[in-house]
Amino acid sequence: MKSKGGSSTLSKSITICSLGPLDRMIIEHVAGAISNRCGLRYKISSRMDSLKYAFDEKRGQYNSKLILKRLTELPLNSLKFLAITEVDLFVPILKYVFGLAQVGGQCAIISTYRLRPQFYDHEPNQDLLMDRIGKTALHELGHSLGLTHCRDRHCVMHSSTSIGDTDFKRSDFCPTCFELFRWQLENCGIRIKPRMPQS
Amino acid sequence: MSKMPRILVVDDEEAMRESLNDWLKEDGYEVGLAAGGQEAIDMVRDEPWEIILLDLKMPGMNGLETLKHLKEVRPDAEILMMTAYATVDTAVQAMKEGAFDYLVKPFDPDEVEILIKKIVKHKELILENILLRKKLEEREQFDEIIGKSDAMQQIFELIKRVAPTDSTVLITGESGTGKELIAQAIHGNSDRCYMPLIAVSCGALPESLLESELFGYERGAFTGAEHTKRGRFEMAHGGTLFLDEIGDISLKTQVDLLRVLQQKEFSRLGSEESIEVDVRILAATNRDLEKAIIENRFRKDLFYRLNVISIHVPPLRERKEDISLLAKASVRKCCLELNKDEVNIAPSAMKLLVDYDWPGNVRELENVIERALVIGGGKEIAAADLPFTGRASMREQFPKSLKSMEKIHIKRVIEEAGWNISRAARELDIDRQTLYNKIEKYEIKRG
């Protein structure tokens, strides 16, 4: 397990974990986003492999609700748990999801499946993929910290119901959402710098 | 909508309910969950859910049945049906039953978000519409007085300004224009509104009776005065006294009235004792008081005392734009009183109402509407239900000059007689030669 910060700060960090095989760069990128955009500490947990329990044969997709439920049952010694997977996720009522988190819940999951330009018959584009992954990770992390969707289309907390929404928004919180994010963290005993500058 | 609407999810499948719950909560909606039709109906009865996502296929009470009940309990709730491919036809049926739209499960995230936003916008528009209508009605109505004409708008403004003062107001206008309603509005919007508004119809009482009505009397003041009686001035103490038909009071009562207005005190008939009163005076008349002053029928000093602020209510024929509003308000009022469902006024009937001159003003309009509702009895007031249909058409058909009238009458009689001049002359009770002369004079020709 790689950790930024001492063991005393473990419970105040975000655990990032891959579910199934995943490009190491993706994990590093998400860790960077959490650290740079949110000023939060992170730790990278070892990979968890089998997602068979969540596979829906009829839909050929993975039920993200079941995965989230399983993750919530695991012992957690960090503030939030963010899982990343390459498989296609759904919730029963929706055709697909880019990610899932319970508002104010313990865990969040994101999928890179529909973030890859190739899914939309576009040329592979690593920068674009990383940008999308970073936004989706921050978005779900925001939900797990109690934030709901933002009306500002540029804010990372704006709802993404299509990849166009994800590409349109910026990789950061709007000032209001950031203040809410900070306030929620303070409630958890974590202080971060007031406004993270947009890079 | 200032706050996020509350959404109720009705689905027998827990997985569907839960995933929708999570998804909607991400948008900040307050979400309620019901596992079946009956549970949903109970929840909607208890709390105001504004949007309902309702599954079509449920055991027990199905979606269509539930929809009907929900619409009964809460007609303003917007219902989105959720269905599988196999039941799209039923979903379309549900829309005919009043559902807002339907979604095929599983939803495309984009689609459901757009639909919910559409409902929120739709509800915002409805709310805005209601508020605008209310604002408009407020502008077209001041208490019980209705009117959108410039003249009435100015009167509304004047009432607002004079009501909080203690100034005496003289309200003038033809009979039936609603002078008493103006007095009521002034009193109702004044600081005296919790004290009585006492009205006296001065013209309806003979001089001696009016005096005793206004000032009261002591026991034994005159034959038949068996008890001491308080007058209207005393009754109105702290409030407002409305002297209607003030132009009809005798010169003697005018003097008595002037004294009260000047000294703010008076004596009951048969008593020397002065009684002080705090009364605001509102007076009304349909007479031309300035003309009455010239003719020495009304005291100039009393006129100036009463006419501190003057409000003139124009006759209905001078504010035709108010007629349709007043007619509709009368229909509403009468239907309520007659315990009838509200009816419309047919455009042809409305045209007649607007064209008519209304010598009896608003009172006559109200009577005409009531009569039409009682006699007509249909789903709308038709032109034939109006008593002046004939009169109105005759007025349009016949000119005012006697000569023109004579020409039209002679022509009609000749035509009815089939141009048999002798018969027409007999009908007209004139000799044939005279008729020939008239035909020549008026250049009446066979049509």
XYZ file of C-alpha atoms in Angstrom, chain A residues 59 65 91-96 101-103 143 148-149 159 161-162, chain B residues 15-16 18-20 22-23 25-28 105-107 109-110 113:
34
model
C -27.463 -6.812 -19.622
C -25.194 -1.010 -6.657
C -27.873 0.592 -11.872
C -31.124 -1.330 -12.388
C -33.156 1.682 -13.448
C -30.559 3.232 -15.777
C -28.906 1.953 -18.938
C -25.440 2.845 -17.630
C -21.765 7.004 -4.920
C -24.328 7.379 -2.231
C -24.766 11.009 -1.199
C -21.294 12.944 -3.717
C -25.532 17.063 -4.732
C -25.521 18.146 -8.370
C -24.728 16.166 -13.507
C -25.814 12.156 -18.135
C -23.765 12.043 -21.318
C -33.638 -2.547 -6.832
C -35.466 -0.086 -9.101
C -33.288 2.117 -4.553
C -31.342 2.978 -7.688
C -33.776 5.748 -8.569
C -29.805 7.271 -5.136
C -29.838 8.822 -8.551
C -30.845 12.302 -4.445
C -27.664 13.179 -6.339
C -29.725 15.911 -7.945
C -30.820 17.133 -4.533
C -36.894 0.908 -18.319
C -33.952 0.950 -18.012
C -33.793 4.684 -18.616
C -29.825 8.883 -17.850
C -30.059 11.826 -20.236
C -33.022 14.043 -16.436
